[in-house]
Short mmCIF file of C-alpha atoms in Angstrom, two decimals:
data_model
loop_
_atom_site.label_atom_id
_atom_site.label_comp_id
_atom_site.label_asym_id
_atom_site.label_seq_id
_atom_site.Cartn_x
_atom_site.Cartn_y
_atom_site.Cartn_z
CA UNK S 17 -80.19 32.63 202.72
CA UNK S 18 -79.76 34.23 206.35
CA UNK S 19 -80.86 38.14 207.04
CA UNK S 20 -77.34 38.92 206.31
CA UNK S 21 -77.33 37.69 202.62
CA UNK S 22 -80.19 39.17 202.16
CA UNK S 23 -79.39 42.49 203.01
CA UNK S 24 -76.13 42.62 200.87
CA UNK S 25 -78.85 41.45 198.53
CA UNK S 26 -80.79 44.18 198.74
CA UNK S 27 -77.86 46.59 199.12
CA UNK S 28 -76.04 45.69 195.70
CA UNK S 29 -80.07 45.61 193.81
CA UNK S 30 -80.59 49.13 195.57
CA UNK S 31 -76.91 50.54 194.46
CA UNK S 32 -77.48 49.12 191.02
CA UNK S 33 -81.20 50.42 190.68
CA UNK S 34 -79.59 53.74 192.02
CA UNK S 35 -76.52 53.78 189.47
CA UNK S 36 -79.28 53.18 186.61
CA UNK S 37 -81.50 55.81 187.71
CA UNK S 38 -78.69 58.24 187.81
CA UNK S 39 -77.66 57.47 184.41
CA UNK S 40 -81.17 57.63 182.89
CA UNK S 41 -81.06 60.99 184.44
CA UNK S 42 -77.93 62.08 183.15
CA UNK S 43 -78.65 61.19 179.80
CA UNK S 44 -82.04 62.91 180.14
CA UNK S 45 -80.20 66.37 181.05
CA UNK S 46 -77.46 66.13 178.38
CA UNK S 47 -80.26 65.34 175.66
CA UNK S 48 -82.00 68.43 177.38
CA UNK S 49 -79.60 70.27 176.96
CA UNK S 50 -78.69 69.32 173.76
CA UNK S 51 -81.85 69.84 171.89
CA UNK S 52 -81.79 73.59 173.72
CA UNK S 53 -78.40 73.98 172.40
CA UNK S 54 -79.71 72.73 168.42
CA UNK S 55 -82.04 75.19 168.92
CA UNK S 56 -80.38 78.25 169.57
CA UNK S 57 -78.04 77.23 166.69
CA UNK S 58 -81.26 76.95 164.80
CA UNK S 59 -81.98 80.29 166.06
CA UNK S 60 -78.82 81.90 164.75
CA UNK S 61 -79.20 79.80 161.34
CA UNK S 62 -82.01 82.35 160.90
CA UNK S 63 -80.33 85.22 161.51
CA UNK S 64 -77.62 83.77 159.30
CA UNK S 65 -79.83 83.23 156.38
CA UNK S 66 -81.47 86.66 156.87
CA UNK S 67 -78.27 88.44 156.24
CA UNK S 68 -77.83 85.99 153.04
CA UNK S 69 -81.15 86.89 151.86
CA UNK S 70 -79.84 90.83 151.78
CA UNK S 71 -77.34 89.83 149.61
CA UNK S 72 -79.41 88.40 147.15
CA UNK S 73 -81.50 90.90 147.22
CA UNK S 74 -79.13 93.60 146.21
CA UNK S 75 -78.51 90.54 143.30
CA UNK S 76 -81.82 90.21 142.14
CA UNK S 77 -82.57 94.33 142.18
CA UNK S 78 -79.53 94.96 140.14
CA UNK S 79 -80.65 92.52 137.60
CA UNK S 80 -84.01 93.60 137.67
CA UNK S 81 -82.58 97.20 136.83
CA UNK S 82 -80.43 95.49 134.24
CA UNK S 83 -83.95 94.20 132.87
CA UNK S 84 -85.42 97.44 132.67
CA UNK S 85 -82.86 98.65 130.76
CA UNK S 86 -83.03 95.96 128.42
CA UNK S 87 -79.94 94.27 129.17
CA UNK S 88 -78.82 90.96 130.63
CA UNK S 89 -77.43 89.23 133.47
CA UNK S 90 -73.45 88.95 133.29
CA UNK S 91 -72.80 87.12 136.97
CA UNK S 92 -73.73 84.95 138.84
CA UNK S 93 -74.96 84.47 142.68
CA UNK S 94 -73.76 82.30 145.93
CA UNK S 95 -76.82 80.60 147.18
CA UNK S 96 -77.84 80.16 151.05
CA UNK S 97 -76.59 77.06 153.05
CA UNK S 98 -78.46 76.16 155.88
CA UNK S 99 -76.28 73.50 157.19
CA UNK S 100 -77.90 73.14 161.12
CA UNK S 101 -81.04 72.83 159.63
CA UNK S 102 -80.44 69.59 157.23
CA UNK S 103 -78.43 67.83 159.77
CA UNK S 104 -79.63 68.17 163.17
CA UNK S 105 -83.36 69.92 162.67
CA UNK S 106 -84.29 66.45 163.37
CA UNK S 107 -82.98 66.24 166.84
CA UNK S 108 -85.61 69.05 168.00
CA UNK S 109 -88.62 67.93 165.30
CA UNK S 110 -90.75 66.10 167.90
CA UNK S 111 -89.87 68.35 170.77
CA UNK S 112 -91.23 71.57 168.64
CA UNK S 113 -95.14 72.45 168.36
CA UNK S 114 -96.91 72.76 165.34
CA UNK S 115 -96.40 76.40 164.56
CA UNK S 116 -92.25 75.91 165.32
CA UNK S 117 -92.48 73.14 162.84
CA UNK S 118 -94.14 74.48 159.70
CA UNK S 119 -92.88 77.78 160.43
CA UNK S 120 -89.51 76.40 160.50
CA UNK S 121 -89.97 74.10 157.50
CA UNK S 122 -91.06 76.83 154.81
CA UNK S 123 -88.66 79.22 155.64
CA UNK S 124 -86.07 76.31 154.90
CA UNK S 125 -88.18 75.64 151.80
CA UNK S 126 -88.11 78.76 150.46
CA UNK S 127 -83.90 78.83 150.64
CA UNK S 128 -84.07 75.24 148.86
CA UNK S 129 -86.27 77.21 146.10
CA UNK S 130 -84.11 80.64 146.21
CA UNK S 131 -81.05 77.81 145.75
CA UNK S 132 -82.97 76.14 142.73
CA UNK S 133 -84.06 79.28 141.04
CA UNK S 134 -80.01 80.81 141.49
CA UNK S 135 -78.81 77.67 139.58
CA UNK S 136 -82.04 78.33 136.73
CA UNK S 137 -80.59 81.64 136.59
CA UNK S 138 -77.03 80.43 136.26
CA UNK S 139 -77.68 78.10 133.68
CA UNK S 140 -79.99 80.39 131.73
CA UNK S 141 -77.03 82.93 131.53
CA UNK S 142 -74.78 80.68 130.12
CA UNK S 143 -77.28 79.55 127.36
CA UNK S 144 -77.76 83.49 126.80
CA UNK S 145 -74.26 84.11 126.17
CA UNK S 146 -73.74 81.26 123.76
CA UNK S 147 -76.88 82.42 121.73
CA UNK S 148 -75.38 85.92 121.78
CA UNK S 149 -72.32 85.15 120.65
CA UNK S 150 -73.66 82.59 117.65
CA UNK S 151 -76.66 84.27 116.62
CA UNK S 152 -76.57 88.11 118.43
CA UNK S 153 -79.97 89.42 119.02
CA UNK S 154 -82.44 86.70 118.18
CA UNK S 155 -85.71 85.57 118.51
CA UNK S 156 -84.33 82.65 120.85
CA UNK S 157 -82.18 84.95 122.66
CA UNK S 158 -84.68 87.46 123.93
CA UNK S 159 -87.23 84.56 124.43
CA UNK S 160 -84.68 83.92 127.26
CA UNK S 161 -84.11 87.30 128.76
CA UNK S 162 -88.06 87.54 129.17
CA UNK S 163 -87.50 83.85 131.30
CA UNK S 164 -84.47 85.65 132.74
CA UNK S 165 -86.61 88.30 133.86
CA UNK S 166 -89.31 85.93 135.66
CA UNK S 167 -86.74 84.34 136.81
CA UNK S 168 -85.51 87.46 138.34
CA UNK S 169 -89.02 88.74 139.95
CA UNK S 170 -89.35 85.37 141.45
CA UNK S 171 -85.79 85.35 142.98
CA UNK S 172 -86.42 89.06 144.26
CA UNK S 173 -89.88 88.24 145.68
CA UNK S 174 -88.62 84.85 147.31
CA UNK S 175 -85.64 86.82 149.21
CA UNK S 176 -88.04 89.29 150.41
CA UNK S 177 -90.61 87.02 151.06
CA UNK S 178 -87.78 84.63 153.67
CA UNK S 179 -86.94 87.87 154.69
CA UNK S 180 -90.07 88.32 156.28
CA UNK S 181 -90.89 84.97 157.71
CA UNK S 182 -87.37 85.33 159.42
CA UNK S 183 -88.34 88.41 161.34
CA UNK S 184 -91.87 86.80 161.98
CA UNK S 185 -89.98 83.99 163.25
CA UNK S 186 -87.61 85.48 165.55
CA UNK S 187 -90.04 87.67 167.13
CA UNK S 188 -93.04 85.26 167.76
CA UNK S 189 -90.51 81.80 169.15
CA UNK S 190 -92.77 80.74 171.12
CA UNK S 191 -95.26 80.43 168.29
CA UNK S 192 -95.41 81.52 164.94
CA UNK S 193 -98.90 81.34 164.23
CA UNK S 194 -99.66 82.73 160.86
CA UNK S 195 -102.82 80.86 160.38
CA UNK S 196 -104.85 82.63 158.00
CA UNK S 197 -107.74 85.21 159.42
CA UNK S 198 -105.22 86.25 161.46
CA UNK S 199 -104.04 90.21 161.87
CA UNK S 200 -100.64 88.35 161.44
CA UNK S 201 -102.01 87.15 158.09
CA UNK S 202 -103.32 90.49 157.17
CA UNK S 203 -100.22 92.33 157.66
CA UNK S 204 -98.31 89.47 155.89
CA UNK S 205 -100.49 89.85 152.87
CA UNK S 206 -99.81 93.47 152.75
CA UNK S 207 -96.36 92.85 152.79
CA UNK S 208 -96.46 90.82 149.69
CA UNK S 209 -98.35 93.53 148.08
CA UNK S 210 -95.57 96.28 149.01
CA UNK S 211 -93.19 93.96 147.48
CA UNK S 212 -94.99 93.66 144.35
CA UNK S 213 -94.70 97.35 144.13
CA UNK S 214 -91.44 97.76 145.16
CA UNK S 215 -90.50 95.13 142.07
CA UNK S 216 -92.03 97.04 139.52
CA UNK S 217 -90.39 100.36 141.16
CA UNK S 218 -87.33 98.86 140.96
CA UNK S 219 -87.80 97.36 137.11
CA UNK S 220 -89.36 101.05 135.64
CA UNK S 221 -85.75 103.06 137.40
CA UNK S 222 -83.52 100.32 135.35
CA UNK S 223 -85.32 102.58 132.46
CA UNK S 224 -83.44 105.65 133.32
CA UNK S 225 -80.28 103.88 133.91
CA UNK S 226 -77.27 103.69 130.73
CA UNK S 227 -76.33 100.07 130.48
CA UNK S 228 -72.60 101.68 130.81
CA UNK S 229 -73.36 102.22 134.65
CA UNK S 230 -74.21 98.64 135.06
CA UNK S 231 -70.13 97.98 134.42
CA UNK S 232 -69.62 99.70 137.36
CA UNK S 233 -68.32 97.73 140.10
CA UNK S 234 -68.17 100.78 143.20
CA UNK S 235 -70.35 103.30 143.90
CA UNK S 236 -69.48 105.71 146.33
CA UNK S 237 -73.06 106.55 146.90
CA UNK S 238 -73.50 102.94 148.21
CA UNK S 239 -71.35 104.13 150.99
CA UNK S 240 -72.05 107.75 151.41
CA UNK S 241 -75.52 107.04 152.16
CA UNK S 242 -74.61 104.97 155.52
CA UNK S 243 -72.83 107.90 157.07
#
């Protein structure tokens, strides 16, 4: 082969090396750019869920008022989806550190058990109001609102409990580090006792309430109180 071949040679190898480069490049920057765009929705997933977990709290208080006052639960309660999460959490798993992971991973947890203990409480209901309405007030029948009640107390300490890991979450990115020893810890474990106490706050004022009120569906005090 003469110097000519062999430069078109090495033209056509360098363009193709080139051309391969480029695209290894550009698939590097779109899968840049789409694990940073995962993660913001991941991000907002949070923020999602936190508003969620509101909701059920105002859930789980009423019903732990209704408990106080010796009555039952009548309803029922949408659980959290956290669709981002179980399909494309994956994507950004070995790009995360170790405090993004598990800090990730039991908030996500805790919805899965908020979600399990919603349909317990569903199900529980419905078993209630059939014993009711065969056998009214009997030993079987308040066995359950007692589990109803547990049920609740978990469900109202779980919310608050996501609630909190949310805010720790969005405020420490970088890396929430809640190892324990930690002041993070510390202030974490304070929280749960506050919630504790705001539980039992909330079950003793169901005490004072007449189950008529619980009928109610609007309150203008809800409202009045946001002005």
């Amino acid at each position: 082969m003469n110097s000519d071949g062999l430069m078109k040679l090495s033209i056509g190898l360098s363009g193709a090396l080139a051309g391969f480069l480029l695209a290894q490049i550009g698939t590097t920057i779109r899968a840049y750019f789409q694990r940073a765009k995962t993660l913001k929705l991941l991000i907002e997933e949070l923020k999602d869920i936190d508003r969620e977990s509101t909701r059920l709290l105002y859930f789980h208080g009423r019903n732990l008022q209704l408990y106080g006052a010796q009555g039952f639960v009548e309803s029922a309660a949408i659980g959290v989806s956290n669709p981002i999460f179980s399909n494309y959490y994956k994507d950004v798993l070995l790009h995360l550190n170790q405090s993004q992971r598990i800090s990730f991973q039991m908030i996500h947890g805790l919805v899965g058990t908020q979600n399990f203990m919603l349909n317990q409480i569903e199900n529980l209901c419905s078993v209630m109001r059939k014993e009711h309405r065969t056998n009214g007030l009997s030993a079987e029948f308040l066995r359950c609102t007692e589990e109803l009640g547990e049920l609740t107390k978990h469900g109202y300490s779980n919310c608050a409990i996501i609630k909190w890991h949310i805010d720790f979450h969005l405020n420490n990115q970088d890396a929430p580090n809640l190892s324990p020893g930690t002041e993070d810890h510390r202030a974490y474990l304070q929280y749960l006792e506050s919630v504790i106490k705001e539980m039992n706050q909330t079950i003793e004022s169901g005490k004072t309430i007449s189950k008529e009120k619980f009928e109610t569906i609007y309150n203008p005090n809800d409202f009045e109180a946001q002005l």
